[in-house]
CSV table of C-alpha atoms and ligand atoms in Angstrom, one decimal:
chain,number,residue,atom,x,y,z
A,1058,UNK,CA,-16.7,7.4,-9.7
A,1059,UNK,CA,-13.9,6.5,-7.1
A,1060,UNK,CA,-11.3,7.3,-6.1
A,1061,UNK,CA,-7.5,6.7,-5.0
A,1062,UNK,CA,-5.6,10.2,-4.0
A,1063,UNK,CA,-1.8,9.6,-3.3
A,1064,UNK,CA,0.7,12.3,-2.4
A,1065,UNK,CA,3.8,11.3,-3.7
A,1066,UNK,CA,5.5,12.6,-1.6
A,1067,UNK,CA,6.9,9.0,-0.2
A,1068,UNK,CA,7.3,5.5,-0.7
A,1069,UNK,CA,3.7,4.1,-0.7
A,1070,UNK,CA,2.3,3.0,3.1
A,1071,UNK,CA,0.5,-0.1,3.4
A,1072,UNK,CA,-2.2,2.4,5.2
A,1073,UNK,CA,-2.6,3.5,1.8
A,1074,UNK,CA,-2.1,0.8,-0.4
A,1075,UNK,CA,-5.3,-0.7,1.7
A,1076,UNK,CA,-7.1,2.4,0.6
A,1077,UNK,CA,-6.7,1.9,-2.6
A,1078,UNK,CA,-7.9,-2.0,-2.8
A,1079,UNK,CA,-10.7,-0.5,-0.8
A,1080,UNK,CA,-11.6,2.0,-3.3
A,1081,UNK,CA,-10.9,-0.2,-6.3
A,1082,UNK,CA,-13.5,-2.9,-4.6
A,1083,UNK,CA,-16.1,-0.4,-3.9
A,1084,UNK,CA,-16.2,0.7,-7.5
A,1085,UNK,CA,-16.1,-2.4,-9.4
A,1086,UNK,CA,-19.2,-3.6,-6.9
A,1087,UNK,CA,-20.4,-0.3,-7.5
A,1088,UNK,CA,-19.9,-0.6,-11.5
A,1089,UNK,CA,-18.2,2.7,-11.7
A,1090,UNK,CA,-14.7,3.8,-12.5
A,1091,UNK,CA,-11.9,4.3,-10.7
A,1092,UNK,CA,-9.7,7.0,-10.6
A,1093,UNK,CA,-6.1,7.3,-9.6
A,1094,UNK,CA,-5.4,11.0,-8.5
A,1095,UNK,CA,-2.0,12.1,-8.3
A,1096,UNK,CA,-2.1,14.7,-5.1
A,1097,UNK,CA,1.1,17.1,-6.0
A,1098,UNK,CA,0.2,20.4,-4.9
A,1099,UNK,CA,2.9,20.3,-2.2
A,1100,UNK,CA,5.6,21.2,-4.3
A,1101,UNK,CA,7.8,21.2,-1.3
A,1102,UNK,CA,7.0,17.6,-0.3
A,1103,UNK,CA,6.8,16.5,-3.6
A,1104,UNK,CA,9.3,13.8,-4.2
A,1105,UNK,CA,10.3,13.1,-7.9
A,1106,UNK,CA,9.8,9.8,-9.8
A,1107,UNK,CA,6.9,8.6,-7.0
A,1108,UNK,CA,3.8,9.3,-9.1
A,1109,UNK,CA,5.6,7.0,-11.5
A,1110,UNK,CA,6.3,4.1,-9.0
A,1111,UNK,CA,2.4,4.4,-7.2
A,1112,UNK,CA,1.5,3.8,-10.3
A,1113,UNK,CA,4.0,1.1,-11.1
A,1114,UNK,CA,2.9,-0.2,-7.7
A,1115,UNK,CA,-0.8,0.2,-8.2
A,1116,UNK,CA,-0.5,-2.6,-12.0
A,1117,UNK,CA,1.6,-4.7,-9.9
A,1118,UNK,CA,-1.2,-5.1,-7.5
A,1119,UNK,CA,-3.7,-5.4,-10.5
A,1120,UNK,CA,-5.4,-2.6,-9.2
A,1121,UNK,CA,-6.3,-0.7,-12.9
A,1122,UNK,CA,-7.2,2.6,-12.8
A,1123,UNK,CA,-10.0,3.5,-15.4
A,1124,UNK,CA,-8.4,7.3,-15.9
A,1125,UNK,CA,-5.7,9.5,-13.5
A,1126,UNK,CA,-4.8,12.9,-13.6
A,1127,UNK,CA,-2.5,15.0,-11.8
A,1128,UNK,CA,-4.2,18.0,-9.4
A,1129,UNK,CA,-1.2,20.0,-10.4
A,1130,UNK,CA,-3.2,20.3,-13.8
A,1131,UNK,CA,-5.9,21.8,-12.1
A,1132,UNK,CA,-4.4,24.6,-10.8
A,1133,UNK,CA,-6.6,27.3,-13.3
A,1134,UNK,CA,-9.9,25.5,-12.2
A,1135,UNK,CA,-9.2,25.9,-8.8
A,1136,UNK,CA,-8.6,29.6,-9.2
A,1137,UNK,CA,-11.4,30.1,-10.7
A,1138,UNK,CA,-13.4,28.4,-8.4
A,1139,UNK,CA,-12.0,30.5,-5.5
A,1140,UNK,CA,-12.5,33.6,-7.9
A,1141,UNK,CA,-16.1,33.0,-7.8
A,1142,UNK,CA,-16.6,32.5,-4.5
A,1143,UNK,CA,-15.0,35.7,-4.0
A,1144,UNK,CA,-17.7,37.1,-6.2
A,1145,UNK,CA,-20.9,35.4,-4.8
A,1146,UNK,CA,-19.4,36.6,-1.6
A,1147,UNK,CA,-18.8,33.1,-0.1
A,1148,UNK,CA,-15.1,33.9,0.3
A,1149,UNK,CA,-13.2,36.9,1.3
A,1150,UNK,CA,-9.2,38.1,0.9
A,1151,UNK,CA,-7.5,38.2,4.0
A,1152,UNK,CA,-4.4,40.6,3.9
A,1153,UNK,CA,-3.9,39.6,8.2
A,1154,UNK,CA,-0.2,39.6,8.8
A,1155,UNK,CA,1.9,36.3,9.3
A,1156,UNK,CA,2.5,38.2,13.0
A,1157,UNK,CA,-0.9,39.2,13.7
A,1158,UNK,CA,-2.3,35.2,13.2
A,1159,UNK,CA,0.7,34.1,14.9
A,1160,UNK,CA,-0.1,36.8,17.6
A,1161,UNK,CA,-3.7,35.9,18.2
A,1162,UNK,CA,-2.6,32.3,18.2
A,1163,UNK,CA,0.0,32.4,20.7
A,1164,UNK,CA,-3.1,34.4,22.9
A,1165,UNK,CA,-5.1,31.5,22.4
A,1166,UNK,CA,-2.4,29.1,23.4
A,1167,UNK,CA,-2.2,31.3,26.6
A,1168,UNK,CA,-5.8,31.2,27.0
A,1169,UNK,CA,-5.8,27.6,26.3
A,1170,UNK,CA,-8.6,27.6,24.3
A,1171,UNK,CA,-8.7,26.9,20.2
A,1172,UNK,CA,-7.6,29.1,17.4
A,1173,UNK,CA,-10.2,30.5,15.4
A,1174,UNK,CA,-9.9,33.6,13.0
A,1175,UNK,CA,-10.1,36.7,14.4
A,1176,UNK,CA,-12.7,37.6,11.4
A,1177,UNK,CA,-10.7,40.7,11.0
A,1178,UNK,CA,-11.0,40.7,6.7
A,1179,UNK,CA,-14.1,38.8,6.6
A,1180,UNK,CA,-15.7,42.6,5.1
A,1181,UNK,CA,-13.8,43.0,2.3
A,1182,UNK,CA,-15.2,42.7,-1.0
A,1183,UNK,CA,-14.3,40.9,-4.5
A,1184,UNK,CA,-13.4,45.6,-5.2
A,1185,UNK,CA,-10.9,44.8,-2.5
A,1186,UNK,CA,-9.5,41.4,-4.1
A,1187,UNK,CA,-9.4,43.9,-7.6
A,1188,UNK,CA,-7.4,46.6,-5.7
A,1189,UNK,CA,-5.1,44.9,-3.8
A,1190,UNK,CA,-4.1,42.8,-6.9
A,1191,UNK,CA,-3.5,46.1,-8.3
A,1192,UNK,CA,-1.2,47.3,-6.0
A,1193,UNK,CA,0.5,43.7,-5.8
A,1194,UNK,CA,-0.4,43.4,-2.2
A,1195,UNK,CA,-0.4,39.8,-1.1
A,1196,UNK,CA,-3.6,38.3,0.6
A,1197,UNK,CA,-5.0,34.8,0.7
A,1198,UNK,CA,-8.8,33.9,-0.3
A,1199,UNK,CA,-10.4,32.1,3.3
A,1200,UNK,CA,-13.8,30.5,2.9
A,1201,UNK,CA,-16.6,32.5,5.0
A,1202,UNK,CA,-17.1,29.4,7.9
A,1203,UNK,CA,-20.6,27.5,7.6
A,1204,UNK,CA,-23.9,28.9,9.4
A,1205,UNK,CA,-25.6,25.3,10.0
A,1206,UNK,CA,-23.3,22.3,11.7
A,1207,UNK,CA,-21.9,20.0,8.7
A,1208,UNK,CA,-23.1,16.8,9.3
A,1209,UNK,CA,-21.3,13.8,7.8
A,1210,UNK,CA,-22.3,10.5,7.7
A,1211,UNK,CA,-19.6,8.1,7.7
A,1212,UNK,CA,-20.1,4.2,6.6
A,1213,UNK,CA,-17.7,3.3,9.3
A,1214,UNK,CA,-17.9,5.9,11.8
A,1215,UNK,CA,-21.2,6.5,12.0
A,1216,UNK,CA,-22.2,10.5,11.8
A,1217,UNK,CA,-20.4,13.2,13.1
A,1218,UNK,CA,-21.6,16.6,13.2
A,1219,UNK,CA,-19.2,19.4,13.4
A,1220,UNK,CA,-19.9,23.2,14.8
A,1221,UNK,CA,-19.1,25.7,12.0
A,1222,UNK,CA,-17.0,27.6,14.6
A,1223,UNK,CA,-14.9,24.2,14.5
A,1224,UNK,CA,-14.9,24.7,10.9
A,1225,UNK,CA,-13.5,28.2,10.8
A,1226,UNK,CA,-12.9,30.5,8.1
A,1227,UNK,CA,-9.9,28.7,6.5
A,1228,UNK,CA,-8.0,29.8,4.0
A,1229,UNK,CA,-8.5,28.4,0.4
A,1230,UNK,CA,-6.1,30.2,-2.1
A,1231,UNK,CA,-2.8,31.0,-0.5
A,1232,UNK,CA,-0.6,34.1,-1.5
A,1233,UNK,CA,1.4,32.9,-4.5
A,1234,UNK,CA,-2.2,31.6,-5.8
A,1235,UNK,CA,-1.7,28.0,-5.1
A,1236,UNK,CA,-4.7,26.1,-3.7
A,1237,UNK,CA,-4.7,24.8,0.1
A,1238,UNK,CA,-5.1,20.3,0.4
A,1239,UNK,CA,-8.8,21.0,1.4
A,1240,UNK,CA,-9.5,23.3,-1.0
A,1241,UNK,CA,-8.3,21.3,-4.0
A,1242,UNK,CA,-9.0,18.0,-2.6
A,1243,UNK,CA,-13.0,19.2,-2.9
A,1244,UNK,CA,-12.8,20.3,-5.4
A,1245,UNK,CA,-11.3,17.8,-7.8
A,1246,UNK,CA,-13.8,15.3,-5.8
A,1247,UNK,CA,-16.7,18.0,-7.1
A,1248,UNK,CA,-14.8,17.9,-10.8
A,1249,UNK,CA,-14.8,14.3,-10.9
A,1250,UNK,CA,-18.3,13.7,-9.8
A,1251,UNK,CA,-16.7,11.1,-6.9
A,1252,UNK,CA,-19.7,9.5,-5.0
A,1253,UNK,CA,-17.9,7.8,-2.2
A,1254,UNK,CA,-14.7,8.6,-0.6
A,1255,UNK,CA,-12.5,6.1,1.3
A,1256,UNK,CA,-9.8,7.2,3.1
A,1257,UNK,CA,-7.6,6.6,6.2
A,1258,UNK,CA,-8.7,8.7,9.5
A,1259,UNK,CA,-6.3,11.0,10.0
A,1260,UNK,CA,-8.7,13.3,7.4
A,1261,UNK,CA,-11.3,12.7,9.6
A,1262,UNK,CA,-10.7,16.0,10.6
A,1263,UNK,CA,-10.4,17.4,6.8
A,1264,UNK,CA,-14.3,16.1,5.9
A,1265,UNK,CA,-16.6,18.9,7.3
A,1266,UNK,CA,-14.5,21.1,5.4
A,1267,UNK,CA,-14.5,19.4,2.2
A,1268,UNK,CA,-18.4,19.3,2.7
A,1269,UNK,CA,-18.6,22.5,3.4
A,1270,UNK,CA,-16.1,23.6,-0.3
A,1271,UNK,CA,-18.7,21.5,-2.3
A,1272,UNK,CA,-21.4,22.9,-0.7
A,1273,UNK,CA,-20.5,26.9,-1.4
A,1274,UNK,CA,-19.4,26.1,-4.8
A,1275,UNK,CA,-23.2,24.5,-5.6
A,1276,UNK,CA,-22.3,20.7,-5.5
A,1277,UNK,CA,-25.9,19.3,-4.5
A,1278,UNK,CA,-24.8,15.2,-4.9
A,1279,UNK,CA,-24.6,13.2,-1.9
A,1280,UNK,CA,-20.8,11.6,-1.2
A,1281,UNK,CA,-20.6,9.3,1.3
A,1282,UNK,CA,-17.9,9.1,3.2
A,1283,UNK,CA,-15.7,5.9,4.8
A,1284,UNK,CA,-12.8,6.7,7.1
A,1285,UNK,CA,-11.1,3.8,7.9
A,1286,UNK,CA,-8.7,3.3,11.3
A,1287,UNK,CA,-5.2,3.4,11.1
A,1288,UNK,CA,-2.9,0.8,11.4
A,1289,UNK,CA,-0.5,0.1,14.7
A,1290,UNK,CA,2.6,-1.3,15.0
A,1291,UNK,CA,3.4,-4.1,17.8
A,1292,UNK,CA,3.9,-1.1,19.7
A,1293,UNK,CA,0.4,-0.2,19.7
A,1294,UNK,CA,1.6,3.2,17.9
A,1295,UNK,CA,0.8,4.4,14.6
A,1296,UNK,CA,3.1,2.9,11.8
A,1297,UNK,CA,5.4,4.9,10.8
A,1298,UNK,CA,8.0,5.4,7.9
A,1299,UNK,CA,10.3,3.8,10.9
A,1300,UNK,CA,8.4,0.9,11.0
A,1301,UNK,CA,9.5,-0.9,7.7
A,1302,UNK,CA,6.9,-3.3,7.1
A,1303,UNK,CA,4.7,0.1,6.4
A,1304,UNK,CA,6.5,0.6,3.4
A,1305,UNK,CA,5.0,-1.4,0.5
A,1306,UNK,CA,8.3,-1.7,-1.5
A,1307,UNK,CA,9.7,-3.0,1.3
A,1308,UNK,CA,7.1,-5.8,2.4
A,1309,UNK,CA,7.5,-6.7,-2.0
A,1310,UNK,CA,11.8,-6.9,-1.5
A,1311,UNK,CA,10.8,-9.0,1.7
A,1312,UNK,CA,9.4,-11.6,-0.5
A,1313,UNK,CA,6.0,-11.0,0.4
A,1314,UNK,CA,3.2,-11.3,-2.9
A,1315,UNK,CA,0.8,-8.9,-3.9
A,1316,UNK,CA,-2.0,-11.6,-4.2
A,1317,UNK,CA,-1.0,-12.1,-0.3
A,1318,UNK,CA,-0.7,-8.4,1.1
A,1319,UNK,CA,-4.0,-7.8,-0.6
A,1320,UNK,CA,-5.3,-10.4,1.0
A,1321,UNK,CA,-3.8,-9.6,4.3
A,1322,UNK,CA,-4.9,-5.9,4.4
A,1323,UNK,CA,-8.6,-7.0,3.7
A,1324,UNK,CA,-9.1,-9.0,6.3
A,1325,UNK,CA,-7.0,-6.2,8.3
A,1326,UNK,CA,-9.8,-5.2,11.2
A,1327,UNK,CA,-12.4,-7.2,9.2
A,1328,UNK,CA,-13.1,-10.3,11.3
A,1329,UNK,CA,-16.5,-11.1,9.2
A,1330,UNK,CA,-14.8,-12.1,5.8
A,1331,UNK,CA,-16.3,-15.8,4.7
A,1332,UNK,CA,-12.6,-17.1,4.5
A,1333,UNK,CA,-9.4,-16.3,5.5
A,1334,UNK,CA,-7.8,-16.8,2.2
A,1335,UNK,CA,-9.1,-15.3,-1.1
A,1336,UNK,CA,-7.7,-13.3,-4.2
A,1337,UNK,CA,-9.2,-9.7,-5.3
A,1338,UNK,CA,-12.1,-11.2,-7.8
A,1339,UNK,CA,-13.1,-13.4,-4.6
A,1340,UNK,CA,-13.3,-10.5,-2.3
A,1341,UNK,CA,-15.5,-8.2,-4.7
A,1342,UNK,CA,-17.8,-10.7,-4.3
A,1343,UNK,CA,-18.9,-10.1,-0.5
A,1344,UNK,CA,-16.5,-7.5,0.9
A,1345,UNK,CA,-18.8,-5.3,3.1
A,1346,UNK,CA,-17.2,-1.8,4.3
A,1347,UNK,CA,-19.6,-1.8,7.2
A,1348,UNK,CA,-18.1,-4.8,8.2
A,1349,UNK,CA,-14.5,-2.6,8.6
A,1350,UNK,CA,-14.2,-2.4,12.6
A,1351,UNK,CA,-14.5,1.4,14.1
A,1352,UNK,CA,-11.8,0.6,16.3
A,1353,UNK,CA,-7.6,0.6,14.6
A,1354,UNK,CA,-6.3,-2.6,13.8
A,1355,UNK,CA,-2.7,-4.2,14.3
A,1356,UNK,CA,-0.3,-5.2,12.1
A,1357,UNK,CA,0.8,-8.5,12.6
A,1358,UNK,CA,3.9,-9.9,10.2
A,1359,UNK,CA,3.1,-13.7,11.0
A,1360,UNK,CA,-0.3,-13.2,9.9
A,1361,UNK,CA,0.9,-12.0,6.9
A,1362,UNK,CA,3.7,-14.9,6.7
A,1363,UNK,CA,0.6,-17.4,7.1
A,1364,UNK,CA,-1.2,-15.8,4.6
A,1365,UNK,CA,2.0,-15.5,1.9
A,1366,UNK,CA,2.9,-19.3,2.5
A,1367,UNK,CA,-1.1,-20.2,1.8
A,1368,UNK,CA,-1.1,-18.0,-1.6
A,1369,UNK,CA,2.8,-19.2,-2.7
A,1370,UNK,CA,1.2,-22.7,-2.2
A,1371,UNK,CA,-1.9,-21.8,-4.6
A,1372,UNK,CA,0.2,-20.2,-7.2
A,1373,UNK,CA,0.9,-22.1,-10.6
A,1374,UNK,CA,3.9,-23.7,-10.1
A,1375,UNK,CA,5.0,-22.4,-13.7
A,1376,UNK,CA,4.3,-18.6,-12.5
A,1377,UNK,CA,6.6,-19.8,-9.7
A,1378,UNK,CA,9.3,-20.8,-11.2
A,1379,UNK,CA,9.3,-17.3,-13.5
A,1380,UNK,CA,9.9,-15.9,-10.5
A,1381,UNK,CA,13.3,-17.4,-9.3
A,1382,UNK,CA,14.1,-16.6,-13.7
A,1383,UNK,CA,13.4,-20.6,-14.5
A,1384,UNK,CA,10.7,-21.3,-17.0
A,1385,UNK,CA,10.8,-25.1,-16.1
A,1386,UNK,CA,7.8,-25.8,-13.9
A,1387,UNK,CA,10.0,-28.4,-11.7
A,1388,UNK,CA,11.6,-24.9,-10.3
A,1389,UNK,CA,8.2,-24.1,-8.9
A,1390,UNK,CA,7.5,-27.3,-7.8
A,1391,UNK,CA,10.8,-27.6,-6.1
A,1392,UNK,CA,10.3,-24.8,-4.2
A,1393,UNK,CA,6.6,-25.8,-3.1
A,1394,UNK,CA,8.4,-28.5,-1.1
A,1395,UNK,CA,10.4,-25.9,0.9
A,1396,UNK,CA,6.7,-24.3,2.1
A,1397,UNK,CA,7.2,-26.2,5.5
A,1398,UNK,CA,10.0,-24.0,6.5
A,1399,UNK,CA,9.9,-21.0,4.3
A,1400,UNK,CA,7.1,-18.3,3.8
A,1401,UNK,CA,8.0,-15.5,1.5
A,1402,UNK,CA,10.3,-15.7,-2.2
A,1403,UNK,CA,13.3,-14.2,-0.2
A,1404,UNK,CA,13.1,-17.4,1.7
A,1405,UNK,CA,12.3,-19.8,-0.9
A,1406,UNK,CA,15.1,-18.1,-2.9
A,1407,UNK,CA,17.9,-18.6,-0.4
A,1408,UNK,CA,16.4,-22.6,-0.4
A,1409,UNK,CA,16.8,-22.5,-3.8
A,1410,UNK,CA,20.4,-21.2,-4.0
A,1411,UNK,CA,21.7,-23.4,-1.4
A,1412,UNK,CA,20.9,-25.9,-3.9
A,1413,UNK,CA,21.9,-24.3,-6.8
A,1414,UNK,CA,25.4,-22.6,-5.6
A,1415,UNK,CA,28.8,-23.6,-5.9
A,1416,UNK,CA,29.2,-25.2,-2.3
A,1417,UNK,CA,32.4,-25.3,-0.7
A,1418,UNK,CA,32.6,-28.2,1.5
A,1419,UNK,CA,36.4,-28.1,2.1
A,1420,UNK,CA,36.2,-28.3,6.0
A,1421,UNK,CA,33.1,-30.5,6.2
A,1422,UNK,CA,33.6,-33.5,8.6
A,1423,UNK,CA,32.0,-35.5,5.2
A,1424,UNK,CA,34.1,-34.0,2.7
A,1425,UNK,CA,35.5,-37.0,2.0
A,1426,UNK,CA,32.3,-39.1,1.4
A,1427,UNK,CA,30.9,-36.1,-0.5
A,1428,UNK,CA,34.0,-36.1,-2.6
A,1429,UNK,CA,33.3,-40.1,-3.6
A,1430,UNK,CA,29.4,-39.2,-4.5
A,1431,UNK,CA,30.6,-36.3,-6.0
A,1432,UNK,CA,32.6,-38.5,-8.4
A,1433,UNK,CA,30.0,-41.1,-8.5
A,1434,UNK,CA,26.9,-39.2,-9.3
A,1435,UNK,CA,28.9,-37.6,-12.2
A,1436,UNK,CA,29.7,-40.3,-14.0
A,1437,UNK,CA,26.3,-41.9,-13.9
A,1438,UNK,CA,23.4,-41.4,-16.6
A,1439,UNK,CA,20.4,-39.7,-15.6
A,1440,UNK,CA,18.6,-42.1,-13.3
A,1441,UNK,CA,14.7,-41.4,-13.3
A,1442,UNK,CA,13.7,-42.9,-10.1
A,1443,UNK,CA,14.9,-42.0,-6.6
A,1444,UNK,CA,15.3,-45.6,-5.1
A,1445,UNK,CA,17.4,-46.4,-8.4
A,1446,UNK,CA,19.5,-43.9,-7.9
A,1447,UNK,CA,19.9,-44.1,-4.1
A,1448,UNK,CA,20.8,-47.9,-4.0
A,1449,UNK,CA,23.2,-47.5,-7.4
A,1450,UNK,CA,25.0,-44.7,-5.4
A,1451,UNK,CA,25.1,-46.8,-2.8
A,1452,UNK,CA,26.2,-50.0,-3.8
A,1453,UNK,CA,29.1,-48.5,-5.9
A,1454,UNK,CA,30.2,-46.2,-3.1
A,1455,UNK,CA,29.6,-48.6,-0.2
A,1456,UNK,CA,27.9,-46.3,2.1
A,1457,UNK,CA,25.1,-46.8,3.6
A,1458,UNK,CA,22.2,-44.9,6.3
A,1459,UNK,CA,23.6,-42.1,8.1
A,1460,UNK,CA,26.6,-42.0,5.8
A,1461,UNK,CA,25.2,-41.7,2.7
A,1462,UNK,CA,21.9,-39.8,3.3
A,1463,UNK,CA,24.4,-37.4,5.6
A,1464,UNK,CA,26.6,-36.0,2.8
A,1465,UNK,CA,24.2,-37.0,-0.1
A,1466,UNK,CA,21.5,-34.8,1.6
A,1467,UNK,CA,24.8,-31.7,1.6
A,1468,UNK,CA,25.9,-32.5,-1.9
A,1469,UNK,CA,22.3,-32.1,-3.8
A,1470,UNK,CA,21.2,-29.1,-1.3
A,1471,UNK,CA,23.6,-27.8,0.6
A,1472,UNK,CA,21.9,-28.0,4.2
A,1473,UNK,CA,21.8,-30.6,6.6
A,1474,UNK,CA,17.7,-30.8,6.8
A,1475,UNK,CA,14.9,-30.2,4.6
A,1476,UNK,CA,12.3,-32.1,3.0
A,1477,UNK,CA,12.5,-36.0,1.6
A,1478,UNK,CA,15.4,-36.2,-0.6
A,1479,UNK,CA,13.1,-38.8,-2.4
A,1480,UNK,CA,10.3,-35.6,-2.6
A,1481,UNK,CA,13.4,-33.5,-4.1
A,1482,UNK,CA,15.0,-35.9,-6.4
A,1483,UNK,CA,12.6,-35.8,-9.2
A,1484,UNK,CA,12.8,-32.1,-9.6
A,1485,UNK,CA,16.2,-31.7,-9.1
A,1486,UNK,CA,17.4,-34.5,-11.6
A,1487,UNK,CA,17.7,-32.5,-14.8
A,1488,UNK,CA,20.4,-30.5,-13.2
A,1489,UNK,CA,22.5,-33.1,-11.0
A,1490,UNK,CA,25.3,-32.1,-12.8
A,1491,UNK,CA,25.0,-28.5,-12.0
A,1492,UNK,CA,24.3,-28.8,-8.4
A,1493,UNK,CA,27.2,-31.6,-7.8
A,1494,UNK,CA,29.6,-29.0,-9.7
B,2569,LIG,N1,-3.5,12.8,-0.7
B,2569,LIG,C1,-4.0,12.4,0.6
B,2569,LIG,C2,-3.1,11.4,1.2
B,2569,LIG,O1,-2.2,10.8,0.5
B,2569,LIG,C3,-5.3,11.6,0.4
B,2569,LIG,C4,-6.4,12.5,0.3
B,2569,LIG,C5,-7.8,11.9,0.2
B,2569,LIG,O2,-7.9,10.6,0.0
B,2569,LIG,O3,-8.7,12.6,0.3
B,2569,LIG,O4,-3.1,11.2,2.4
């Protein structure tokens, strides 16, 4: 199984949302499920109502989990994982003051070399853990650090082996009983029999630890590991929340579509992809994570315009149309002809409501000509062909070139340029008295 871990403890980040296509690709090559894990054990982080809209966010994307489960629910299993590793004496209570750690971390700081537990508590005994819970004296549970290096082997990283001193004896179980990130990470991954983990780099750091959990609780199955490089700004900084186009909620409200974003974040540090334009389905067919570049990728928003515009001028132009609330297909196709000029549905929509709106042309220099088609146009029957149309206005209004195409071109869409009024007319015909109005 794979897997997709959110914290919702945010509005989702495209670093994430890239994750999770990543995952969800990987297991339907794989023929496994996939697996949407809520990450909630940061109650103080937690924000409420953003489990609901990852997964609202996850169907919009089509990316369907196969089950999903909150860690929160796990909370008994992993105490009682720690529990026994107290017992098989893999683990041991630590009852080291908040001053004392900070103590011997400020002398480290001093000494400028690395924190590592003092190993003060590593001696005391699952008796001890009985006795102290006795007397209600509060301890956390730390793991006993590794003897051998843990060696992980990372699709796109290549393998990286990590001293157990670097490892440390960290604490697993903290003192109101609550599981550490690490600690319940591993062992839901161990729980869920996960066989490959994607995930962004910043928990680089977190997998020799995470090996290490399985390992002392007796997980013997290989997981391989893929961490992929983060993703800079124009700054050449990690994005951030301040960076808006990190925010997938935002890049939607934008006008930007999922078939495009997914397509986008793909090819994002993948320069070996057989086209530059493809849906999900296409991309399970030949997406290669060893193809992923080591190195972080940029983000770049005109990529992603290019790539919209390509998929808004693949979509059915019915589906279209649905999405500026028209069911008529001439909606869709309408707004196809404003793909010269316009890449995302914000843009197509403002295109669309010029056209549409009431328009106020009270102090335009061709208010007067606009008033005489105005007139003109409404009293006519539907004409079905544009040069019909154009040379009947025309003769009865007696205008002609730039003063007729002018204000005709303002009256039906309410701009000075855009495309062919002769390319607009037929979709726009059905509603000439509307738009005139
Ligand atoms: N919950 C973690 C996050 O949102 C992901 C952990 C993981 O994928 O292992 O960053």
């Amino acid at each position: 199984m794979l897997r997709f871990a959110p914290s919702p403890t945010g509005d989702m980040h495209i670093g994430n949302l890239r994750v999770a296509i990543l995952n969800y690709i990987i297991a339907k090559q794989m023929g496994v499920e996939f697996l949407v894990r809520i990450e909630d054990t940061d109650k103080a982080r937690n924000i409420e109502g953003k489990d609901e809209e990852i997964m609202q966010l996850l169907e919009k994307f089509a990316l369907i989990k196969d089950l999903t489960y909150h860690q929160s629910e796990h909370l008994h299993i992993h105490q009682t994982f720690a529990i026994r590793l107290l017992e098989e004496k893999k683990a041991f209570v630590c009852i080291c003051s908040d001053e004392e750690l900070s103590s011997d971390r400020d002398d480290a700081k001093s000494k400028s070399i690395a924190y590592r537990y003092s190993g003060k508590c590593e001696n005391l005994t699952h008796e001890d853990y009985q006795k102290l819970k006795e007397e209600k004296i509060p301890f956390v549970i730390r793991l006993k650090k590794p003897i051998e290096p843990i060696i992980n082997h990372d699709v796109i990283k290549g393998d990286i082996s990590t001293a157990p001193n670097e490892i440390d004896s960290f604490v697993i179980l903290r003192t109101d009983g609550t599981p550490t990130y690490n600690f319940a990470c591993a062992s839901d991954d161990m729980i869920s029999d996960i066989s490959m983990i994607i995930r962004g780099e910043d928990h680089l750091s977190n997998t020799p630890k995470q090996i290490h959990i399985k390992n002392l609780l007796g997980y013997t199955q290989v997981v391989k590991y893929a961490h992929l490089p983060i993703i800079l700004n124009d700054n050449g900084k990690k994005m951030s929340k301040r960076d808006e186009a990190s925010s997938v909620k935002w890049l939607l409200i934008e006008g930007f579509i999922p078939d495009a974003i997914i397509n986008y974040l793909i090819l994002l540090g993948n320069s070996k992809t057989p086209k530059e334009i493809f849906t999900l389905p296409d991309a399970i067919e030949w997406f290669k994570l060893e193809d992923i570049s080591k190195s972080s990728a940029r983000f770049d928003i005109d990529k992603l315009r290019f790539i919209n515009r390509e998929h808004l001028k693949m979509m059915d132009e019915r589906k279209l149309s649905t999405i500026f609330g028209f069911a008529d297909a001439n909606i869709g196709k309408l707004a196809k002809l404003y793909l010269e000029e316009s890449s995302t549905i914000k843009e197509l929509e403002e295109k669309l409501k010029s056209i549409f709106k009431a328009k106020d042309f009270s102090s335009n220099e061709w208010i007067e000509q606009i008033n005489t088609l105005r007139e003109i146009i409404g009293s006519l029957d539907m004409i079905e062909d544009y040069n019909s149309f154009k040379n009947t206005i025309s003769k009865m209004s007696g205008l002609k070139g730039k003063n007729l195409f002018k204000p005709l071109r303002l009256l039906l869409t309410g701009a000075e340029h855009g495309p062919e009024l002769s390319e607009v007319y037929p979709f726009i015909k059905p509603y000439l008295l509307e738009i005139i109005s």
